[in-house]
Short mmCIF file of N, CA and C and ligand atoms in Angstrom, two decimals:
data_model
loop_
_atom_site.label_atom_id
_atom_site.label_comp_id
_atom_site.label_asym_id
_atom_site.label_seq_id
_atom_site.Cartn_x
_atom_site.Cartn_y
_atom_site.Cartn_z
N MET Y 12 3.15 -19.28 16.67
CA MET Y 12 3.62 -19.16 15.28
C MET Y 12 4.62 -20.27 14.99
N LYS Y 13 4.49 -20.82 13.75
CA LYS Y 13 5.31 -21.99 13.43
C LYS Y 13 6.79 -21.64 13.23
N GLY Y 14 7.62 -22.60 13.61
CA GLY Y 14 9.07 -22.41 13.52
C GLY Y 14 9.56 -22.05 12.13
N ILE Y 15 8.90 -22.60 11.11
CA ILE Y 15 9.35 -22.34 9.73
C ILE Y 15 9.27 -20.84 9.40
N VAL Y 16 8.30 -20.16 10.03
CA VAL Y 16 8.17 -18.72 9.80
C VAL Y 16 9.38 -17.98 10.39
N PHE Y 17 9.90 -18.47 11.52
CA PHE Y 17 11.09 -17.87 12.14
C PHE Y 17 12.37 -18.23 11.39
N THR Y 18 12.52 -19.51 11.05
CA THR Y 18 13.79 -19.93 10.42
C THR Y 18 13.95 -19.25 9.06
N GLU Y 19 12.86 -19.18 8.30
CA GLU Y 19 12.94 -18.53 6.98
C GLU Y 19 13.18 -17.02 7.14
N PHE Y 20 12.58 -16.44 8.17
CA PHE Y 20 12.76 -15.01 8.42
C PHE Y 20 14.23 -14.71 8.73
N LEU Y 21 14.81 -15.48 9.65
CA LEU Y 21 16.21 -15.22 10.04
C LEU Y 21 17.17 -15.52 8.88
N ASP Y 22 16.84 -16.51 8.05
CA ASP Y 22 17.66 -16.76 6.85
C ASP Y 22 17.67 -15.54 5.93
N LEU Y 23 16.48 -14.95 5.76
CA LEU Y 23 16.37 -13.79 4.87
C LEU Y 23 17.10 -12.58 5.47
N VAL Y 24 16.98 -12.40 6.79
CA VAL Y 24 17.68 -11.29 7.45
C VAL Y 24 19.19 -11.47 7.25
N GLU Y 25 19.66 -12.70 7.39
CA GLU Y 25 21.10 -12.97 7.20
C GLU Y 25 21.52 -12.66 5.77
N GLU Y 26 20.69 -13.10 4.83
CA GLU Y 26 21.01 -12.89 3.41
C GLU Y 26 21.06 -11.40 3.06
N LYS Y 27 20.11 -10.63 3.59
CA LYS Y 27 20.00 -9.21 3.20
C LYS Y 27 20.90 -8.31 4.05
N PHE Y 28 21.05 -8.62 5.35
CA PHE Y 28 21.74 -7.69 6.25
C PHE Y 28 22.94 -8.29 6.96
N GLY Y 29 23.17 -9.59 6.81
CA GLY Y 29 24.34 -10.22 7.42
C GLY Y 29 24.05 -10.86 8.78
N LEU Y 30 24.95 -11.73 9.17
CA LEU Y 30 24.81 -12.49 10.41
C LEU Y 30 24.85 -11.59 11.65
N GLU Y 31 25.60 -10.47 11.54
CA GLU Y 31 25.69 -9.53 12.68
C GLU Y 31 24.31 -8.99 13.01
N MET Y 32 23.52 -8.71 11.98
CA MET Y 32 22.16 -8.18 12.20
C MET Y 32 21.29 -9.24 12.87
N VAL Y 33 21.44 -10.49 12.45
CA VAL Y 33 20.69 -11.58 13.08
C VAL Y 33 21.03 -11.62 14.57
N ASP Y 34 22.31 -11.59 14.88
CA ASP Y 34 22.75 -11.61 16.28
C ASP Y 34 22.20 -10.40 17.04
N ARG Y 35 22.28 -9.24 16.39
CA ARG Y 35 21.87 -8.01 17.07
C ARG Y 35 20.38 -8.03 17.43
N ILE Y 36 19.53 -8.44 16.48
CA ILE Y 36 18.09 -8.40 16.78
C ILE Y 36 17.70 -9.51 17.77
N ILE Y 37 18.42 -10.62 17.75
CA ILE Y 37 18.13 -11.68 18.73
C ILE Y 37 18.57 -11.23 20.12
N SER Y 38 19.77 -10.66 20.22
CA SER Y 38 20.26 -10.32 21.57
C SER Y 38 19.55 -9.13 22.17
N SER Y 39 18.94 -8.26 21.33
CA SER Y 39 18.21 -7.14 21.92
C SER Y 39 16.75 -7.50 22.23
N SER Y 40 16.34 -8.73 21.93
CA SER Y 40 14.97 -9.17 22.24
C SER Y 40 14.98 -10.06 23.47
N GLU Y 41 13.83 -10.09 24.15
CA GLU Y 41 13.69 -11.03 25.27
C GLU Y 41 12.93 -12.24 24.76
N LEU Y 42 13.67 -13.31 24.47
CA LEU Y 42 13.08 -14.46 23.79
C LEU Y 42 13.10 -15.69 24.68
N GLU Y 43 11.91 -16.23 24.89
CA GLU Y 43 11.81 -17.46 25.67
C GLU Y 43 12.61 -18.59 24.99
N SER Y 44 12.60 -18.55 23.66
CA SER Y 44 13.29 -19.59 22.87
C SER Y 44 14.80 -19.36 22.85
N GLU Y 45 15.23 -18.18 23.31
CA GLU Y 45 16.63 -17.74 23.23
C GLU Y 45 17.11 -17.65 21.78
N GLY Y 46 16.17 -17.53 20.86
CA GLY Y 46 16.53 -17.36 19.46
C GLY Y 46 16.91 -18.64 18.76
N VAL Y 47 16.60 -19.78 19.40
CA VAL Y 47 16.89 -21.07 18.78
C VAL Y 47 15.56 -21.65 18.27
N TYR Y 48 15.43 -21.69 16.94
CA TYR Y 48 14.17 -22.14 16.34
C TYR Y 48 14.39 -23.39 15.48
N THR Y 49 13.44 -24.33 15.57
CA THR Y 49 13.46 -25.45 14.63
C THR Y 49 12.21 -25.31 13.77
N SER Y 50 12.29 -25.76 12.53
CA SER Y 50 11.18 -25.51 11.60
C SER Y 50 9.89 -26.20 12.04
N VAL Y 51 10.01 -27.25 12.85
CA VAL Y 51 8.79 -27.96 13.27
C VAL Y 51 8.24 -27.49 14.62
N GLY Y 52 8.99 -26.62 15.30
CA GLY Y 52 8.55 -26.14 16.61
C GLY Y 52 7.46 -25.08 16.49
N THR Y 53 6.95 -24.65 17.63
CA THR Y 53 5.96 -23.57 17.68
C THR Y 53 6.41 -22.57 18.73
N TYR Y 54 6.38 -21.27 18.39
CA TYR Y 54 6.90 -20.24 19.27
C TYR Y 54 5.88 -19.11 19.39
N SER Y 55 6.10 -18.28 20.40
CA SER Y 55 5.16 -17.20 20.65
C SER Y 55 5.26 -16.11 19.58
N PHE Y 56 4.12 -15.59 19.17
CA PHE Y 56 4.11 -14.53 18.16
C PHE Y 56 4.85 -13.29 18.66
N SER Y 57 4.85 -13.08 19.98
CA SER Y 57 5.54 -11.89 20.52
C SER Y 57 7.03 -11.93 20.20
N GLU Y 58 7.59 -13.13 20.00
CA GLU Y 58 9.00 -13.22 19.60
C GLU Y 58 9.19 -12.64 18.20
N MET Y 59 8.29 -12.98 17.29
CA MET Y 59 8.39 -12.45 15.92
C MET Y 59 8.24 -10.94 15.92
N LEU Y 60 7.31 -10.46 16.75
CA LEU Y 60 7.08 -9.03 16.83
C LEU Y 60 8.32 -8.30 17.32
N GLN Y 61 8.98 -8.84 18.33
CA GLN Y 61 10.21 -8.21 18.84
C GLN Y 61 11.31 -8.22 17.78
N LEU Y 62 11.47 -9.34 17.09
CA LEU Y 62 12.50 -9.43 16.05
C LEU Y 62 12.23 -8.40 14.94
N LEU Y 63 10.95 -8.29 14.54
CA LEU Y 63 10.58 -7.32 13.50
C LEU Y 63 10.82 -5.89 13.97
N GLN Y 64 10.44 -5.62 15.24
CA GLN Y 64 10.60 -4.27 15.77
C GLN Y 64 12.08 -3.86 15.78
N HIS Y 65 12.93 -4.78 16.24
CA HIS Y 65 14.36 -4.45 16.31
C HIS Y 65 14.98 -4.36 14.93
N LEU Y 66 14.53 -5.18 13.99
CA LEU Y 66 15.04 -5.08 12.61
C LEU Y 66 14.62 -3.74 12.01
N SER Y 67 13.37 -3.35 12.29
CA SER Y 67 12.87 -2.08 11.79
C SER Y 67 13.68 -0.91 12.36
N GLU Y 68 13.95 -0.94 13.67
CA GLU Y 68 14.74 0.13 14.30
C GLU Y 68 16.15 0.19 13.72
N ASN Y 69 16.74 -0.96 13.43
CA ASN Y 69 18.12 -1.00 12.96
C ASN Y 69 18.28 -0.67 11.47
N THR Y 70 17.19 -0.83 10.70
CA THR Y 70 17.29 -0.62 9.25
C THR Y 70 16.53 0.61 8.79
N GLY Y 71 15.62 1.12 9.62
CA GLY Y 71 14.79 2.25 9.21
C GLY Y 71 13.67 1.84 8.26
N ILE Y 72 13.49 0.54 8.06
CA ILE Y 72 12.41 0.05 7.20
C ILE Y 72 11.19 -0.24 8.09
N SER Y 73 10.01 0.18 7.65
CA SER Y 73 8.82 -0.02 8.49
C SER Y 73 8.49 -1.51 8.63
N ILE Y 74 7.81 -1.85 9.72
CA ILE Y 74 7.41 -3.24 9.94
C ILE Y 74 6.55 -3.74 8.78
N ASP Y 75 5.64 -2.88 8.29
CA ASP Y 75 4.80 -3.29 7.15
C ASP Y 75 5.65 -3.64 5.93
N ASN Y 76 6.65 -2.82 5.64
CA ASN Y 76 7.49 -3.12 4.47
C ASN Y 76 8.35 -4.35 4.69
N LEU Y 77 8.81 -4.56 5.93
CA LEU Y 77 9.57 -5.78 6.23
C LEU Y 77 8.69 -7.01 6.02
N LEU Y 78 7.43 -6.92 6.48
CA LEU Y 78 6.51 -8.06 6.33
C LEU Y 78 6.18 -8.32 4.86
N LEU Y 79 6.09 -7.23 4.08
CA LEU Y 79 5.80 -7.36 2.65
C LEU Y 79 6.92 -8.11 1.94
N VAL Y 80 8.15 -7.68 2.19
CA VAL Y 80 9.31 -8.32 1.55
C VAL Y 80 9.45 -9.77 2.05
N TYR Y 81 9.22 -9.96 3.35
CA TYR Y 81 9.35 -11.30 3.90
C TYR Y 81 8.32 -12.24 3.27
N ALA Y 82 7.08 -11.76 3.09
CA ALA Y 82 6.03 -12.60 2.50
C ALA Y 82 6.40 -13.01 1.08
N GLU Y 83 7.03 -12.07 0.34
CA GLU Y 83 7.40 -12.39 -1.04
C GLU Y 83 8.44 -13.51 -1.06
N HIS Y 84 9.30 -13.50 -0.05
CA HIS Y 84 10.26 -14.60 0.10
C HIS Y 84 9.53 -15.88 0.54
N PHE Y 85 8.59 -15.73 1.47
CA PHE Y 85 7.90 -16.91 2.03
C PHE Y 85 7.08 -17.63 0.94
N PHE Y 86 6.63 -16.88 -0.06
CA PHE Y 86 5.86 -17.53 -1.14
C PHE Y 86 6.70 -18.59 -1.85
N SER Y 87 8.00 -18.32 -2.02
CA SER Y 87 8.84 -19.32 -2.69
C SER Y 87 9.02 -20.56 -1.81
N VAL Y 88 8.96 -20.38 -0.49
CA VAL Y 88 8.99 -21.53 0.43
C VAL Y 88 7.71 -22.36 0.22
N ILE Y 89 6.58 -21.66 0.10
CA ILE Y 89 5.30 -22.34 -0.14
C ILE Y 89 5.35 -23.10 -1.46
N GLU Y 90 5.89 -22.43 -2.50
CA GLU Y 90 5.97 -23.08 -3.82
C GLU Y 90 6.77 -24.37 -3.75
N LYS Y 91 7.85 -24.33 -2.96
CA LYS Y 91 8.71 -25.51 -2.85
C LYS Y 91 8.08 -26.59 -1.98
N SER Y 92 7.45 -26.16 -0.87
CA SER Y 92 6.98 -27.12 0.12
C SER Y 92 5.59 -27.70 -0.18
N TYR Y 93 4.74 -26.91 -0.85
CA TYR Y 93 3.36 -27.35 -1.07
C TYR Y 93 2.96 -27.22 -2.54
N PRO Y 94 3.73 -27.82 -3.45
CA PRO Y 94 3.41 -27.65 -4.89
C PRO Y 94 2.01 -28.17 -5.23
N GLY Y 95 1.59 -29.24 -4.55
CA GLY Y 95 0.29 -29.85 -4.84
C GLY Y 95 -0.86 -28.91 -4.56
N LEU Y 96 -0.72 -28.15 -3.46
CA LEU Y 96 -1.77 -27.22 -3.06
C LEU Y 96 -1.92 -26.11 -4.11
N LEU Y 97 -0.80 -25.62 -4.62
CA LEU Y 97 -0.83 -24.55 -5.62
C LEU Y 97 -1.36 -25.07 -6.95
N ALA Y 98 -1.03 -26.33 -7.26
CA ALA Y 98 -1.43 -26.91 -8.55
C ALA Y 98 -2.94 -27.08 -8.67
N THR Y 99 -3.64 -27.01 -7.53
CA THR Y 99 -5.11 -27.10 -7.55
C THR Y 99 -5.71 -25.92 -8.30
N TYR Y 100 -4.94 -24.81 -8.41
CA TYR Y 100 -5.51 -23.57 -8.92
C TYR Y 100 -4.94 -23.18 -10.28
N LYS Y 101 -5.81 -22.52 -11.07
CA LYS Y 101 -5.39 -22.04 -12.38
C LYS Y 101 -5.49 -20.53 -12.45
N ASP Y 102 -6.07 -19.94 -11.42
CA ASP Y 102 -6.37 -18.51 -11.47
C ASP Y 102 -6.11 -17.87 -10.10
N PRO Y 103 -5.43 -16.71 -10.08
CA PRO Y 103 -5.08 -16.09 -8.79
C PRO Y 103 -6.28 -15.67 -7.94
N ILE Y 104 -7.34 -15.16 -8.60
CA ILE Y 104 -8.53 -14.74 -7.82
C ILE Y 104 -9.17 -15.97 -7.17
N GLU Y 105 -9.22 -17.08 -7.93
CA GLU Y 105 -9.77 -18.32 -7.37
C GLU Y 105 -8.94 -18.76 -6.17
N MET Y 106 -7.62 -18.70 -6.31
CA MET Y 106 -6.76 -19.16 -5.23
C MET Y 106 -6.90 -18.28 -3.98
N ILE Y 107 -6.82 -16.96 -4.18
CA ILE Y 107 -6.86 -16.06 -3.02
C ILE Y 107 -8.22 -16.13 -2.31
N SER Y 108 -9.30 -16.29 -3.09
CA SER Y 108 -10.62 -16.36 -2.45
C SER Y 108 -10.85 -17.71 -1.77
N SER Y 109 -9.92 -18.66 -1.97
CA SER Y 109 -10.07 -19.98 -1.36
C SER Y 109 -9.17 -20.21 -0.14
N ILE Y 110 -8.48 -19.15 0.30
CA ILE Y 110 -7.57 -19.32 1.44
C ILE Y 110 -8.33 -19.84 2.65
N GLU Y 111 -9.44 -19.18 2.93
CA GLU Y 111 -10.16 -19.50 4.16
C GLU Y 111 -10.78 -20.90 4.13
N ASN Y 112 -11.40 -21.24 2.98
CA ASN Y 112 -12.16 -22.50 2.93
C ASN Y 112 -11.37 -23.69 2.42
N HIS Y 113 -10.18 -23.45 1.89
CA HIS Y 113 -9.39 -24.59 1.41
C HIS Y 113 -7.93 -24.53 1.87
N ILE Y 114 -7.20 -23.50 1.43
CA ILE Y 114 -5.74 -23.52 1.65
C ILE Y 114 -5.38 -23.59 3.13
N HIS Y 115 -5.89 -22.64 3.90
CA HIS Y 115 -5.52 -22.65 5.32
C HIS Y 115 -6.17 -23.82 6.08
N VAL Y 116 -7.24 -24.39 5.52
CA VAL Y 116 -7.82 -25.60 6.10
C VAL Y 116 -6.81 -26.75 5.99
N GLU Y 117 -6.16 -26.82 4.83
CA GLU Y 117 -5.13 -27.84 4.61
C GLU Y 117 -3.91 -27.58 5.51
N VAL Y 118 -3.56 -26.28 5.64
CA VAL Y 118 -2.42 -25.91 6.50
C VAL Y 118 -2.69 -26.38 7.94
N ARG Y 119 -3.93 -26.20 8.37
CA ARG Y 119 -4.28 -26.59 9.74
C ARG Y 119 -4.19 -28.10 9.95
N LYS Y 120 -4.43 -28.87 8.86
CA LYS Y 120 -4.28 -30.33 8.97
C LYS Y 120 -2.82 -30.70 9.20
N ILE Y 121 -1.90 -29.93 8.57
CA ILE Y 121 -0.47 -30.21 8.74
C ILE Y 121 0.02 -29.69 10.10
N TYR Y 122 -0.42 -28.46 10.44
CA TYR Y 122 -0.02 -27.83 11.71
C TYR Y 122 -1.28 -27.49 12.51
N PRO Y 123 -1.75 -28.41 13.36
CA PRO Y 123 -3.00 -28.13 14.10
C PRO Y 123 -2.93 -26.87 14.97
N ASP Y 124 -1.71 -26.47 15.38
CA ASP Y 124 -1.61 -25.28 16.24
C ASP Y 124 -1.23 -24.02 15.47
N ALA Y 125 -1.39 -24.02 14.13
CA ALA Y 125 -1.08 -22.82 13.34
C ALA Y 125 -1.98 -21.66 13.75
N GLU Y 126 -1.40 -20.46 13.75
CA GLU Y 126 -2.17 -19.25 14.09
C GLU Y 126 -2.48 -18.55 12.78
N LEU Y 127 -3.67 -18.78 12.27
CA LEU Y 127 -4.03 -18.29 10.95
C LEU Y 127 -5.05 -17.16 11.04
N PRO Y 128 -5.03 -16.28 10.04
CA PRO Y 128 -6.01 -15.18 10.03
C PRO Y 128 -7.36 -15.69 9.50
N THR Y 129 -8.36 -14.82 9.53
CA THR Y 129 -9.65 -15.12 8.89
C THR Y 129 -9.78 -14.23 7.66
N PHE Y 130 -10.17 -14.79 6.54
CA PHE Y 130 -10.46 -14.00 5.34
C PHE Y 130 -11.92 -14.22 4.95
N GLU Y 131 -12.68 -13.12 4.90
CA GLU Y 131 -14.08 -13.23 4.50
C GLU Y 131 -14.27 -12.59 3.13
N VAL Y 132 -14.77 -13.36 2.17
CA VAL Y 132 -15.03 -12.81 0.84
C VAL Y 132 -16.29 -11.96 0.89
N ILE Y 133 -16.14 -10.69 0.53
CA ILE Y 133 -17.28 -9.76 0.55
C ILE Y 133 -17.92 -9.70 -0.83
N GLU Y 134 -17.07 -9.65 -1.87
CA GLU Y 134 -17.58 -9.56 -3.24
C GLU Y 134 -16.56 -10.16 -4.18
N LYS Y 135 -17.02 -10.97 -5.12
CA LYS Y 135 -16.08 -11.63 -6.03
C LYS Y 135 -16.65 -11.61 -7.44
N THR Y 136 -15.82 -11.18 -8.41
CA THR Y 136 -16.18 -11.31 -9.82
C THR Y 136 -15.02 -12.03 -10.50
N GLU Y 137 -15.11 -12.20 -11.82
CA GLU Y 137 -14.04 -12.91 -12.52
C GLU Y 137 -12.69 -12.21 -12.32
N ASN Y 138 -12.72 -10.86 -12.32
CA ASN Y 138 -11.47 -10.10 -12.28
C ASN Y 138 -11.30 -9.22 -11.06
N SER Y 139 -12.12 -9.39 -10.06
CA SER Y 139 -11.96 -8.57 -8.87
C SER Y 139 -12.41 -9.33 -7.62
N LEU Y 140 -11.88 -8.84 -6.50
CA LEU Y 140 -12.19 -9.52 -5.25
C LEU Y 140 -12.10 -8.51 -4.10
N ILE Y 141 -13.10 -8.49 -3.27
CA ILE Y 141 -13.03 -7.70 -2.03
C ILE Y 141 -13.09 -8.70 -0.88
N MET Y 142 -12.08 -8.60 0.00
CA MET Y 142 -11.96 -9.61 1.04
C MET Y 142 -11.51 -8.94 2.34
N ASP Y 143 -12.14 -9.31 3.45
CA ASP Y 143 -11.77 -8.72 4.75
C ASP Y 143 -10.86 -9.67 5.53
N TYR Y 144 -9.75 -9.11 5.99
CA TYR Y 144 -8.75 -9.83 6.79
C TYR Y 144 -8.99 -9.53 8.26
N THR Y 145 -9.00 -10.54 9.09
CA THR Y 145 -9.08 -10.33 10.55
C THR Y 145 -8.03 -11.21 11.23
N SER Y 146 -7.18 -10.60 12.05
CA SER Y 146 -6.21 -11.35 12.86
C SER Y 146 -5.65 -10.46 13.94
N SER Y 147 -5.53 -10.99 15.14
CA SER Y 147 -4.95 -10.23 16.25
C SER Y 147 -3.48 -9.90 15.96
N ARG Y 148 -2.87 -10.59 15.00
CA ARG Y 148 -1.45 -10.37 14.70
C ARG Y 148 -1.21 -9.19 13.75
N ALA Y 149 -2.27 -8.67 13.12
CA ALA Y 149 -2.16 -7.52 12.21
C ALA Y 149 -1.04 -7.69 11.18
N MET Y 150 -0.99 -8.88 10.57
CA MET Y 150 0.05 -9.16 9.55
C MET Y 150 -0.50 -8.97 8.14
N HIS Y 151 -1.32 -7.89 7.96
CA HIS Y 151 -1.95 -7.68 6.65
C HIS Y 151 -0.94 -7.53 5.53
N HIS Y 152 0.23 -6.93 5.83
CA HIS Y 152 1.23 -6.77 4.76
C HIS Y 152 1.91 -8.09 4.39
N PHE Y 153 1.86 -9.05 5.30
CA PHE Y 153 2.32 -10.39 4.95
C PHE Y 153 1.32 -10.97 3.93
N GLY Y 154 0.04 -10.76 4.18
CA GLY Y 154 -1.00 -11.18 3.22
C GLY Y 154 -0.82 -10.50 1.88
N LEU Y 155 -0.53 -9.17 1.92
CA LEU Y 155 -0.35 -8.42 0.67
C LEU Y 155 0.80 -9.00 -0.16
N GLY Y 156 1.91 -9.31 0.50
CA GLY Y 156 3.06 -9.88 -0.21
C GLY Y 156 2.73 -11.23 -0.82
N LEU Y 157 1.99 -12.05 -0.08
CA LEU Y 157 1.60 -13.36 -0.62
C LEU Y 157 0.64 -13.21 -1.80
N MET Y 158 -0.23 -12.21 -1.71
CA MET Y 158 -1.16 -11.97 -2.83
C MET Y 158 -0.40 -11.50 -4.07
N ASN Y 159 0.55 -10.56 -3.90
CA ASN Y 159 1.36 -10.10 -5.04
C ASN Y 159 2.01 -11.28 -5.74
N LYS Y 160 2.59 -12.17 -4.94
CA LYS Y 160 3.32 -13.31 -5.51
C LYS Y 160 2.36 -14.33 -6.12
N THR Y 161 1.15 -14.42 -5.58
CA THR Y 161 0.16 -15.33 -6.17
C THR Y 161 -0.15 -14.89 -7.60
N PHE Y 162 -0.33 -13.58 -7.80
CA PHE Y 162 -0.59 -13.09 -9.17
C PHE Y 162 0.62 -13.38 -10.07
N GLU Y 163 1.82 -13.11 -9.54
CA GLU Y 163 3.03 -13.37 -10.33
C GLU Y 163 3.13 -14.85 -10.72
N HIS Y 164 2.79 -15.72 -9.78
CA HIS Y 164 2.84 -17.17 -10.01
C HIS Y 164 2.00 -17.57 -11.22
N PHE Y 165 0.88 -16.86 -11.43
CA PHE Y 165 0.00 -17.17 -12.57
C PHE Y 165 0.26 -16.21 -13.73
N ASN Y 166 1.45 -15.59 -13.76
CA ASN Y 166 1.82 -14.64 -14.82
C ASN Y 166 0.79 -13.54 -15.01
N ALA Y 167 0.28 -13.05 -13.91
CA ALA Y 167 -0.71 -11.96 -13.97
C ALA Y 167 -0.24 -10.84 -13.04
N THR Y 168 -0.90 -9.68 -13.13
CA THR Y 168 -0.62 -8.59 -12.20
C THR Y 168 -1.96 -8.06 -11.68
N ALA Y 169 -1.89 -7.33 -10.59
CA ALA Y 169 -3.12 -6.80 -10.00
C ALA Y 169 -2.83 -5.49 -9.30
N THR Y 170 -3.88 -4.72 -9.08
CA THR Y 170 -3.80 -3.53 -8.23
C THR Y 170 -4.51 -3.92 -6.94
N ILE Y 171 -3.79 -3.82 -5.83
CA ILE Y 171 -4.37 -4.24 -4.55
C ILE Y 171 -4.35 -3.06 -3.58
N ALA Y 172 -5.52 -2.64 -3.13
CA ALA Y 172 -5.61 -1.55 -2.16
C ALA Y 172 -6.02 -2.11 -0.80
N LEU Y 173 -5.45 -1.51 0.26
CA LEU Y 173 -5.80 -1.92 1.63
C LEU Y 173 -6.54 -0.78 2.31
N GLU Y 174 -7.65 -1.10 2.96
CA GLU Y 174 -8.36 -0.09 3.75
C GLU Y 174 -8.48 -0.63 5.16
N LYS Y 175 -7.90 0.10 6.11
CA LYS Y 175 -7.99 -0.36 7.49
C LYS Y 175 -9.41 -0.20 8.02
N ILE Y 176 -9.99 -1.27 8.50
CA ILE Y 176 -11.30 -1.18 9.12
C ILE Y 176 -11.10 -0.84 10.60
N LYS Y 177 -10.05 -1.44 11.18
CA LYS Y 177 -9.64 -1.05 12.54
C LYS Y 177 -8.26 -0.41 12.45
N GLU Y 178 -8.09 0.68 13.17
CA GLU Y 178 -6.85 1.47 13.10
C GLU Y 178 -5.60 0.64 13.42
N ASP Y 179 -5.74 -0.34 14.33
CA ASP Y 179 -4.58 -1.13 14.74
C ASP Y 179 -4.23 -2.25 13.74
N GLY Y 180 -4.98 -2.31 12.63
CA GLY Y 180 -4.64 -3.27 11.57
C GLY Y 180 -5.09 -4.70 11.83
N THR Y 181 -5.90 -4.90 12.86
CA THR Y 181 -6.38 -6.25 13.13
C THR Y 181 -7.55 -6.61 12.22
N GLN Y 182 -8.12 -5.59 11.55
CA GLN Y 182 -9.16 -5.85 10.54
C GLN Y 182 -8.92 -4.92 9.36
N VAL Y 183 -8.72 -5.51 8.17
CA VAL Y 183 -8.33 -4.74 6.99
C VAL Y 183 -9.09 -5.26 5.77
N ARG Y 184 -9.59 -4.34 4.95
CA ARG Y 184 -10.25 -4.75 3.70
C ARG Y 184 -9.26 -4.72 2.55
N PHE Y 185 -9.19 -5.80 1.78
CA PHE Y 185 -8.36 -5.87 0.57
C PHE Y 185 -9.27 -5.69 -0.64
N ILE Y 186 -8.93 -4.73 -1.50
CA ILE Y 186 -9.70 -4.50 -2.72
C ILE Y 186 -8.78 -4.81 -3.90
N ILE Y 187 -9.07 -5.90 -4.60
CA ILE Y 187 -8.15 -6.47 -5.57
C ILE Y 187 -8.75 -6.38 -6.98
N HIS Y 188 -7.99 -5.79 -7.91
CA HIS Y 188 -8.42 -5.76 -9.31
C HIS Y 188 -7.34 -6.38 -10.16
N LYS Y 189 -7.68 -7.45 -10.86
CA LYS Y 189 -6.73 -8.07 -11.79
C LYS Y 189 -6.57 -7.13 -12.98
N ASN Y 190 -5.30 -6.91 -13.42
CA ASN Y 190 -5.07 -5.98 -14.54
C ASN Y 190 -5.33 -6.66 -15.89
C1 HEM U 227 0.10 -17.55 7.85
C2 HEM U 227 0.61 -21.39 4.98
C3 HEM U 227 -1.35 -18.97 1.29
C4 HEM U 227 -2.18 -15.25 4.22
C5 HEM U 227 0.46 -18.77 7.36
C6 HEM U 227 1.28 -19.73 8.09
C7 HEM U 227 1.41 -20.81 7.29
C8 HEM U 227 0.69 -20.55 6.06
C9 HEM U 227 2.20 -22.08 7.60
C10 HEM U 227 1.90 -19.54 9.49
C11 HEM U 227 0.99 -20.01 10.59
C12 HEM U 227 1.68 -19.99 11.94
O1 HEM U 227 2.84 -19.61 12.01
O2 HEM U 227 1.09 -20.42 12.97
C13 HEM U 227 0.12 -21.06 3.73
C14 HEM U 227 0.20 -21.94 2.56
C15 HEM U 227 -0.35 -21.24 1.51
C16 HEM U 227 -0.76 -19.95 2.05
C17 HEM U 227 0.80 -23.33 2.54
C18 HEM U 227 -0.52 -21.61 0.05
C19 HEM U 227 -0.47 -22.83 -0.45
C20 HEM U 227 -1.68 -17.73 1.75
C21 HEM U 227 -2.11 -16.65 0.90
C22 HEM U 227 -2.35 -15.60 1.73
C23 HEM U 227 -2.09 -16.03 3.10
C24 HEM U 227 -2.22 -16.67 -0.63
C25 HEM U 227 -2.77 -14.23 1.30
C26 HEM U 227 -3.94 -13.79 1.26
C27 HEM U 227 -1.59 -15.52 5.44
C28 HEM U 227 -1.39 -14.54 6.50
C29 HEM U 227 -0.73 -15.21 7.55
C30 HEM U 227 -0.54 -16.58 7.10
C31 HEM U 227 -1.78 -13.07 6.44
C32 HEM U 227 -0.20 -14.60 8.87
C33 HEM U 227 -0.97 -14.97 10.09
C34 HEM U 227 -1.97 -13.89 10.51
O3 HEM U 227 -2.10 -12.84 9.84
O4 HEM U 227 -2.66 -14.11 11.54
N1 HEM U 227 0.10 -19.30 6.14
N2 HEM U 227 -0.48 -19.90 3.40
N3 HEM U 227 -1.69 -17.34 3.07
N4 HEM U 227 -1.08 -16.73 5.84
FE1 HEM U 227 -0.98 -18.40 4.68
#
């Protein structure tokens, strides 16, 4: 997992819960990196999982909800860092259905070692989209947060339902209806 995902995460934890919480979740985790992240580095996903688990234990907020809020923050990082990529799109359904074949393809050109999920479009109309998420990282709520913000970015709203295809969340169906 890319360093930028860690640095932005810890910035948000500091902003919402304070530096003591950052220290606490780092020191209670067993981290090969010792909690020192640079935005251009690459670190093990198990480090992110430990940080999320300890933040969840300390705040009582579920990992899914932490990932949702974090993704909504991460979207503003994307807006700032990759304005050109977003400007390619005029419509949220078009953008979300293009993650697999365009957006994450571009991401991989920038970060060849990025750990990205797979999104398969099952059904697409002008105002709806059914898409299956697959990833060993089970970060579907990170996807949900990015989708929410994608609609907001285009001044639109949507109803998004998640159906777990696999109980452990490594495969999830997103059913999206633009309002
Ligand atoms: C992960 C970039 C749009 C879904 C990532 C990562 C980057 C990235 C850098 C981390 C990879 C790693 O740490 O190795 C971008 C950029 C986007 C974009 C630049 C737009 C211009 C989206 C959208 C969605 C999405 C709209 C929602 C459907 C995900 C998910 C992950 C991820 C779920 C977590 C990894 C996993 O589940 O395996 N993306 N992304 N991305 N992205 Fe995107």
